[in-house]
Coordinates of C-alpha atoms and ligand atoms in Angstrom, one line a residue:
M1 CA 19.5 24.7 2.8
E2 CA 20.6 27.8 4.7
K3 CA 20.3 26.6 8.2
V4 CA 23.3 24.5 9.5
T5 CA 22.3 22.5 12.6
K6 CA 23.7 19.2 13.8
F7 CA 21.0 16.6 14.0
D8 CA 21.4 13.0 15.3
W9 CA 19.3 11.8 12.4
L10 CA 18.4 12.9 8.9
V11 CA 15.1 11.2 8.1
V12 CA 14.5 11.0 4.3
G13 CA 10.8 10.7 3.7
A14 CA 7.9 12.0 5.9
G15 CA 5.8 8.9 5.1
L16 CA 4.6 6.5 7.8
S17 CA 8.0 4.9 8.3
G18 CA 9.9 8.2 8.5
A19 CA 7.3 9.7 10.8
V20 CA 7.3 6.7 13.2
F21 CA 11.1 6.6 13.2
A22 CA 11.4 10.4 13.9
H23 CA 8.8 10.2 16.6
E24 CA 10.5 7.3 18.4
M25 CA 13.9 9.0 18.1
T26 CA 12.6 12.3 19.4
K27 CA 11.0 10.4 22.4
R28 CA 14.5 9.1 23.1
G29 CA 16.0 12.6 23.2
K30 CA 17.5 12.5 19.7
T31 CA 17.2 15.4 17.3
C32 CA 15.7 14.7 13.8
L33 CA 15.6 16.6 10.6
V34 CA 12.8 15.1 8.5
I35 CA 12.7 15.9 4.8
D36 CA 10.4 15.0 2.0
K37 CA 10.6 15.8 -1.7
R38 CA 6.8 16.1 -1.7
T39 CA 5.2 19.3 -0.4
H40 CA 3.3 17.5 2.3
V41 CA 4.0 15.0 5.0
G42 CA 2.2 11.6 5.2
G43 CA 3.7 9.9 2.1
N44 CA 1.1 7.8 0.4
C45 CA -1.3 8.0 3.4
Y46 CA -1.7 11.8 2.8
C47 CA -5.3 13.1 2.6
E48 CA -6.7 16.4 1.3
Q49 CA -10.0 18.1 0.9
Y50 CA -11.6 18.0 -2.6
D51 CA -14.8 19.9 -2.9
G52 CA -15.4 19.6 0.8
V53 CA -14.7 15.8 0.9
M54 CA -11.6 14.4 2.6
M55 CA -10.0 12.2 0.0
H56 CA -7.1 9.7 0.2
K57 CA -4.9 11.4 -2.4
Y58 CA -2.9 8.3 -3.2
G59 CA -5.5 5.6 -3.2
A60 CA -7.9 4.2 -0.6
H61 CA -6.2 3.4 2.7
I62 CA -7.9 1.1 5.1
F63 CA -6.1 0.6 8.3
H64 CA -6.3 -3.1 9.4
T65 CA -4.3 -5.1 11.9
S66 CA -4.5 -7.8 14.5
D67 CA -1.6 -6.2 16.4
K68 CA -3.2 -4.4 19.4
Q69 CA 0.0 -2.5 20.2
V70 CA 0.1 -1.1 16.6
W71 CA -3.7 -0.2 16.8
D72 CA -3.2 1.6 20.1
Y73 CA -0.1 3.4 18.7
V74 CA -2.2 4.8 15.9
K75 CA -5.1 5.7 18.1
K76 CA -2.8 7.8 20.3
H77 CA -2.6 10.3 17.5
L78 CA -5.6 9.7 15.4
K79 CA -9.3 9.6 15.8
I80 CA -10.0 6.4 14.1
N81 CA -13.2 4.4 14.7
R82 CA -13.2 0.6 14.5
L83 CA -15.2 -0.4 11.5
G84 CA -17.3 -3.6 11.5
S85 CA -16.1 -4.6 8.1
Y86 CA -14.7 -3.4 4.8
A87 CA -16.3 -4.8 1.6
P88 CA -15.0 -3.7 -1.8
M89 CA -16.7 -5.1 -4.9
A90 CA -15.6 -6.3 -8.4
M91 CA -17.1 -5.5 -11.7
A92 CA -16.5 -7.9 -14.6
G93 CA -18.5 -8.4 -17.8
G94 CA -21.1 -5.9 -16.6
E95 CA -21.8 -7.9 -13.4
V96 CA -20.8 -7.2 -9.9
F97 CA -19.1 -9.8 -7.6
A98 CA -18.2 -9.9 -4.0
L99 CA -14.6 -9.5 -2.9
P100 CA -12.5 -11.0 -1.4
F101 CA -13.3 -14.3 -3.0
N102 CA -15.9 -16.0 -0.7
M103 CA -19.1 -18.0 -1.0
N104 CA -21.0 -15.0 -2.4
T105 CA -18.4 -14.9 -5.3
F106 CA -18.3 -18.6 -5.8
S107 CA -22.1 -19.1 -5.8
K108 CA -22.5 -16.3 -8.3
I109 CA -19.8 -17.6 -10.7
W110 CA -21.1 -21.2 -10.3
P111 CA -24.9 -21.0 -9.6
D112 CA -25.0 -24.8 -8.7
V113 CA -22.5 -24.2 -5.9
R114 CA -24.2 -23.3 -2.6
F115 CA -22.0 -24.7 0.2
P116 CA -18.3 -24.5 1.0
E117 CA -17.6 -28.2 0.3
E118 CA -19.1 -27.8 -3.2
A119 CA -16.9 -24.7 -3.9
K120 CA -13.8 -26.5 -2.7
K121 CA -14.6 -29.5 -4.9
R122 CA -15.2 -27.2 -7.9
I123 CA -11.9 -25.4 -7.3
E124 CA -10.1 -28.8 -7.0
E125 CA -11.6 -30.0 -10.3
Q126 CA -10.6 -26.7 -12.0
S127 CA -7.1 -26.7 -10.7
K128 CA -6.1 -30.3 -11.5
G129 CA -2.9 -30.4 -13.5
V130 CA -1.7 -26.9 -12.4
K131 CA 2.0 -27.4 -11.8
D132 CA 3.7 -24.1 -11.7
L133 CA 2.6 -22.8 -8.2
E134 CA 5.5 -20.3 -8.3
T135 CA 3.7 -18.1 -10.8
L136 CA 0.7 -15.9 -10.0
E137 CA -1.4 -17.8 -12.6
G138 CA -0.7 -21.2 -11.2
A139 CA -1.1 -20.1 -7.6
A140 CA -4.4 -18.3 -8.3
I141 CA -6.0 -21.1 -10.2
S142 CA -5.1 -23.5 -7.5
Q143 CA -6.7 -21.2 -4.9
V144 CA -9.9 -20.2 -6.6
G145 CA -10.2 -22.3 -9.8
K146 CA -10.0 -21.4 -13.5
D147 CA -13.3 -19.6 -13.9
V148 CA -12.7 -17.1 -11.0
F149 CA -9.2 -16.6 -12.2
E150 CA -10.3 -15.8 -15.8
K151 CA -13.1 -13.5 -14.8
L152 CA -11.9 -11.7 -11.8
I153 CA -8.1 -12.0 -11.5
K154 CA -6.5 -12.2 -14.9
G155 CA -7.6 -8.9 -16.5
Y156 CA -7.3 -6.9 -13.3
T157 CA -3.9 -8.2 -12.4
E158 CA -2.4 -7.8 -15.9
K159 CA -3.6 -4.2 -16.0
Q160 CA -2.3 -3.6 -12.5
W161 CA 1.2 -5.0 -13.0
G162 CA 1.6 -4.5 -16.8
R163 CA 2.6 -8.1 -17.4
S164 CA 1.2 -11.5 -17.9
C165 CA 0.0 -13.5 -14.8
A166 CA 2.2 -16.3 -16.0
E167 CA 5.3 -14.2 -15.4
L168 CA 4.2 -12.6 -12.1
P169 CA 5.3 -14.1 -8.8
A170 CA 2.8 -16.1 -6.7
E171 CA 3.7 -13.8 -3.8
I172 CA 1.2 -11.1 -5.1
I173 CA -1.8 -13.4 -5.0
G174 CA -0.8 -14.6 -1.6
R175 CA -2.1 -11.3 -0.2
I176 CA -5.7 -11.9 -1.4
P177 CA -7.9 -13.6 1.1
V178 CA -10.0 -16.6 -0.1
K179 CA -12.8 -17.6 2.3
F180 CA -15.3 -20.3 2.4
D181 CA -18.1 -18.5 4.1
Y182 CA -20.8 -15.9 3.1
N183 CA -18.8 -13.0 4.6
N184 CA -17.8 -10.1 2.4
N185 CA -15.5 -8.5 5.0
Y186 CA -12.2 -8.2 3.2
F187 CA -10.2 -8.2 6.4
N188 CA -12.1 -10.5 8.7
S189 CA -9.0 -12.2 9.9
D190 CA -7.9 -8.8 11.4
L191 CA -9.1 -7.8 14.8
Y192 CA -9.0 -4.1 14.1
I193 CA -10.2 -2.3 10.9
G194 CA -10.7 1.4 10.6
V195 CA -10.7 4.5 8.4
P196 CA -10.3 7.9 10.1
E197 CA -13.3 10.1 9.0
G198 CA -11.0 13.2 9.0
G199 CA -8.2 11.4 7.1
Y200 CA -4.7 10.3 8.2
N201 CA -3.0 13.7 8.4
D202 CA -3.5 14.1 12.2
L203 CA -1.4 11.0 12.7
F204 CA 1.6 12.6 11.0
K205 CA 1.0 15.9 12.8
G206 CA 1.2 14.0 16.1
L207 CA 4.2 11.9 15.2
L208 CA 6.3 14.7 13.8
E209 CA 5.8 17.1 16.7
G210 CA 9.2 18.2 17.9
C211 CA 11.0 17.4 14.7
E212 CA 12.3 19.9 12.2
V213 CA 10.5 19.2 8.9
V214 CA 11.6 20.5 5.5
L215 CA 9.3 19.8 2.6
G216 CA 9.9 20.0 -1.1
C217 CA 13.4 18.9 -0.5
D218 CA 14.8 16.0 -2.5
Y219 CA 17.6 14.2 -0.7
L220 CA 19.3 13.0 -3.9
R221 CA 19.5 16.5 -5.3
N222 CA 20.8 18.1 -2.1
R223 CA 23.0 15.4 -0.7
T224 CA 26.1 17.5 -0.4
S225 CA 24.5 20.1 1.8
L226 CA 22.3 17.6 3.8
D227 CA 24.8 14.9 4.6
G228 CA 26.8 17.2 6.8
L229 CA 23.8 18.1 8.9
A230 CA 23.3 14.8 10.6
K231 CA 25.3 11.9 12.1
R232 CA 23.2 9.2 10.6
V233 CA 20.5 8.8 7.9
F234 CA 17.2 6.9 8.0
Y235 CA 16.3 6.5 4.4
T236 CA 12.8 5.5 3.2
G237 CA 13.2 6.3 -0.5
P238 CA 13.9 3.8 -3.3
I239 CA 17.2 2.0 -2.4
D240 CA 18.3 1.8 -6.1
A241 CA 17.9 5.6 -6.5
L242 CA 20.3 6.1 -3.6
F243 CA 23.1 4.5 -5.6
G244 CA 22.1 6.2 -8.9
E245 CA 20.8 2.7 -10.1
A246 CA 24.5 1.7 -10.3
L247 CA 23.5 -2.0 -10.1
G248 CA 20.5 -1.6 -12.5
K249 CA 17.0 -0.4 -11.9
L250 CA 14.6 -2.2 -9.5
D251 CA 11.1 -2.8 -10.9
Y252 CA 8.2 -0.7 -9.6
R253 CA 4.7 -0.1 -10.8
S254 CA 3.2 3.4 -10.8
L255 CA -0.3 4.8 -10.5
E256 CA -2.3 7.8 -11.7
F257 CA -5.5 9.1 -10.1
D258 CA -8.2 11.0 -11.9
T259 CA -10.4 12.7 -9.3
K260 CA -13.8 14.2 -10.3
I261 CA -17.2 15.1 -8.9
R262 CA -20.3 13.0 -9.6
D263 CA -23.9 13.5 -8.7
L264 CA -25.3 11.6 -5.8
E265 CA -27.4 9.3 -8.0
Q266 CA -24.2 8.2 -9.7
S267 CA -22.9 6.5 -6.6
Q268 CA -21.4 3.0 -7.1
G269 CA -22.8 1.9 -3.7
C270 CA -19.5 1.0 -2.1
A271 CA -16.2 2.7 -1.2
V272 CA -14.1 0.8 -3.7
M273 CA -15.0 -1.1 -6.9
N274 CA -12.4 -3.1 -8.8
Y275 CA -12.8 -3.1 -12.6
C276 CA -11.5 -6.5 -13.7
D277 CA -12.0 -6.3 -17.5
K278 CA -8.8 -5.6 -19.4
D279 CA -10.5 -3.3 -21.8
V280 CA -11.6 -0.9 -19.0
P281 CA -8.6 1.4 -18.6
Y282 CA -8.8 2.0 -14.9
T283 CA -8.4 -0.7 -12.2
R284 CA -10.5 0.8 -9.4
I285 CA -12.9 3.6 -8.5
I286 CA -12.8 5.0 -5.0
E287 CA -15.8 6.9 -3.7
H288 CA -14.2 9.0 -1.0
N289 CA -17.5 10.1 0.7
R290 CA -18.0 6.6 1.9
F291 CA -15.0 6.9 4.3
A292 CA -16.9 9.7 6.2
P293 CA -20.4 8.2 6.4
S294 CA -21.6 10.6 9.1
R295 CA -21.1 13.6 6.9
R296 CA -23.7 14.7 4.4
H297 CA -22.6 15.8 1.0
E298 CA -24.4 17.2 -2.0
E299 CA -22.0 15.5 -4.4
I300 CA -19.7 12.5 -4.6
V301 CA -15.9 12.7 -5.0
V302 CA -14.5 9.8 -6.9
S303 CA -11.0 8.9 -8.0
L304 CA -10.4 6.6 -11.0
E305 CA -7.1 4.7 -10.4
Y306 CA -5.0 3.9 -13.4
S307 CA -1.9 1.6 -13.2
K308 CA 1.1 3.0 -15.1
P309 CA 4.6 1.9 -16.0
Y310 CA 7.4 3.3 -13.7
E311 CA 9.2 5.6 -16.1
G312 CA 10.2 9.2 -16.4
D313 CA 8.9 11.2 -13.4
A314 CA 6.5 8.5 -12.3
E315 CA 6.3 7.7 -8.5
P316 CA 7.3 4.1 -7.5
Y317 CA 4.2 2.9 -5.7
Y318 CA 4.5 -0.9 -5.8
P319 CA 7.8 -2.8 -5.8
V320 CA 7.6 -5.6 -8.4
R321 CA 9.3 -8.5 -6.6
T322 CA 10.4 -10.8 -9.3
E323 CA 13.3 -13.2 -8.5
E324 CA 15.6 -11.0 -10.6
S325 CA 14.7 -7.8 -8.8
K326 CA 14.8 -9.4 -5.3
E327 CA 18.4 -10.5 -6.1
R328 CA 19.3 -7.1 -7.3
Y329 CA 17.8 -5.6 -4.1
E330 CA 20.0 -7.9 -2.0
K331 CA 23.0 -6.6 -4.0
Y332 CA 22.1 -3.0 -3.1
V333 CA 21.9 -3.9 0.5
Q334 CA 25.4 -5.4 0.4
L335 CA 26.6 -2.3 -1.5
S336 CA 25.2 -0.1 1.2
N337 CA 26.9 -2.1 3.9
T338 CA 30.2 -1.7 2.1
V339 CA 29.8 2.0 1.3
Y340 CA 27.9 3.3 4.4
G341 CA 28.2 0.7 7.1
D342 CA 25.7 1.6 9.8
R343 CA 25.5 5.3 8.9
V344 CA 22.5 4.7 6.6
V345 CA 19.5 2.7 7.9
F346 CA 16.7 1.7 5.5
G347 CA 13.0 1.8 6.3
G348 CA 9.6 1.5 4.8
R349 CA 8.2 0.1 1.6
L350 CA 10.8 1.5 -0.8
G351 CA 13.8 1.2 1.5
H352 CA 13.1 -2.5 2.0
F353 CA 11.7 -3.0 -1.5
R354 CA 8.6 -4.9 -0.3
Y355 CA 4.9 -4.3 -0.2
F356 CA 4.0 -3.3 3.3
D357 CA 0.6 -2.4 4.7
M358 CA 0.5 0.5 7.2
D359 CA 0.5 -1.8 10.2
E360 CA 3.5 -3.7 8.9
V361 CA 5.4 -0.4 8.3
I362 CA 4.8 0.7 11.9
R363 CA 5.7 -2.7 13.3
D364 CA 8.9 -2.9 11.1
T365 CA 10.0 0.6 12.0
L366 CA 9.4 0.1 15.7
G367 CA 11.6 -3.1 15.4
I368 CA 14.4 -1.0 13.7
V369 CA 14.3 1.5 16.6
E370 CA 14.5 -1.3 19.1
G371 CA 17.5 -2.7 17.3
L372 CA 19.2 0.7 17.4
D373 CA 18.4 0.9 21.2
N374 CA 20.5 -2.2 21.6
E375 CA 23.5 -1.0 19.7
Ligands
FAD401 P1 5.7 6.3 1.6 O1 4.4 6.5 2.1 O2 5.9 6.0 0.2 O3 6.7 7.4 2.1 C1 8.0 7.6 1.6 C2 8.3 9.1 1.5 O4 9.6 9.3 1.1 C3 7.4 9.7 0.4 O5 6.7 10.8 0.9 C4 8.4 10.2 -0.6 O6 8.1 11.4 -1.2 C5 9.7 10.3 0.2 N1 10.9 10.3 -0.6 C6 11.3 9.3 -1.4 N2 12.5 9.6 -2.0 C7 12.9 10.8 -1.4 C8 14.0 11.6 -1.6 N3 15.0 11.3 -2.5 N4 14.1 12.8 -0.9 C9 13.1 13.1 -0.1 N5 12.0 12.4 0.1 C10 11.9 11.2 -0.5 N6 -1.8 0.0 3.4 C11 -2.8 -0.4 4.3 O7 -2.5 -0.8 5.4 N7 -4.1 -0.4 3.9 C12 -4.5 0.0 2.6 O8 -5.7 0.0 2.3 C13 -3.5 0.5 1.7 N8 -3.8 0.9 0.5 C14 -2.8 1.3 -0.3 C15 -3.2 1.8 -1.6 C16 -2.2 2.2 -2.5 C17 -2.7 2.7 -3.8 C18 -0.9 2.2 -2.1 C19 0.2 2.7 -3.1 C20 -0.5 1.8 -0.9 C21 -1.5 1.3 0.0 N9 -1.1 0.9 1.3 C22 -2.1 0.5 2.2 C23 0.3 0.9 1.8 C24 0.7 2.2 2.5 O9 0.6 3.2 1.7 C25 2.1 2.0 3.0 O10 2.2 0.9 3.9 C26 2.7 3.2 3.7 O11 2.3 4.4 3.1 C27 4.2 3.1 3.5 O12 4.9 4.1 4.2 P2 6.4 4.4 3.8 O13 6.9 5.5 4.8 O14 7.2 3.2 3.7 O15 6.3 5.0 2.3

């Protein structure tokens, strides 16, 4: 770094949390230097063109929320149309099932089940005797019954997280909606659902206006020069990495995407298809064209999503919140309080070590800013 300027805030990470934070601080007359080790802004929401199709580079991102303030906040900077619904599908044993689990799924798995009460009764029968509701396996069977668990959850989840459902925390399955109606809308409990046809990049362009942004800059490798540039740090990277994993590594799961072109007749017929069988190496296929339905294309751009262990240079995509890693995370928070006091503030998915959807990241970051306003 050649330029020496004094900033109020050094924002580490130009993802959603860093961008919202920098935007709010700039609005309050503070100066922000935003850095990211990647060569683009947007974090995991970043989109880029592939063969003329705008693709979500780090996996399909559907914006959904019931928080009108958050929806309006996004709409200020992004042309995003409200979608009626979002309906991914699941492939298992050569058959296709509706997601999230709803009456279309239950009546296909159990052809004698037609009505909600019949499905609930079957689930109750199949979950009798399940005791350990703390594990994903126990919680899932109690929510959808043994057959749905075996066919649509077990293989997919074990590929996704690289460990047995009996070892994974129930918290993960808590995120999957289960509905007793014939409605395939994944987010029907949310008031607003949308995907911007032009991708998410405009949101970041708008939010980061007026901030100094330096890309391809890893905070951990340049700390000596960066720390002197700002009074305080807003850090959205992995908290354990900030301390050189001094208290041990936190668990994350990584991903890899294999993007390719397919002929139109090879369309899977939906934007996202989950592949639930354990012997299929990928977890999902995303058909990017479907996020821009008004545009005509000669070909389809698809990404095959593979789940990977977090090792070597892999990116930490999903925090794995076992009891052990949650305890370790708390110890890192205490360590930070001791070492940095209020000089370093943590934000986002990695800074808080929890799975946040985009709306939750925005809400959480706005809350952090409000807290700082009251300091
Ligand atoms: P990030 O987007 O990860 O940004 C953090 C940034 O910090 C990164 O750009 C990183 O490069 C940078 N950074 C880290 N360490 C350093 C360092 N040392 N120096 C400099 N920079 C650093 N949410 C939804 O609402 N709907 C969805 O459909 C959805 N789908 C998803 C699918 C996938 C596959 C994934 C992984 C996430 C999905 N999400 C979805 C969640 C969404 O991506 C997050 O809520 C959001 O991106 C989190 O923003 P963030 O700023 O916390 O983190």
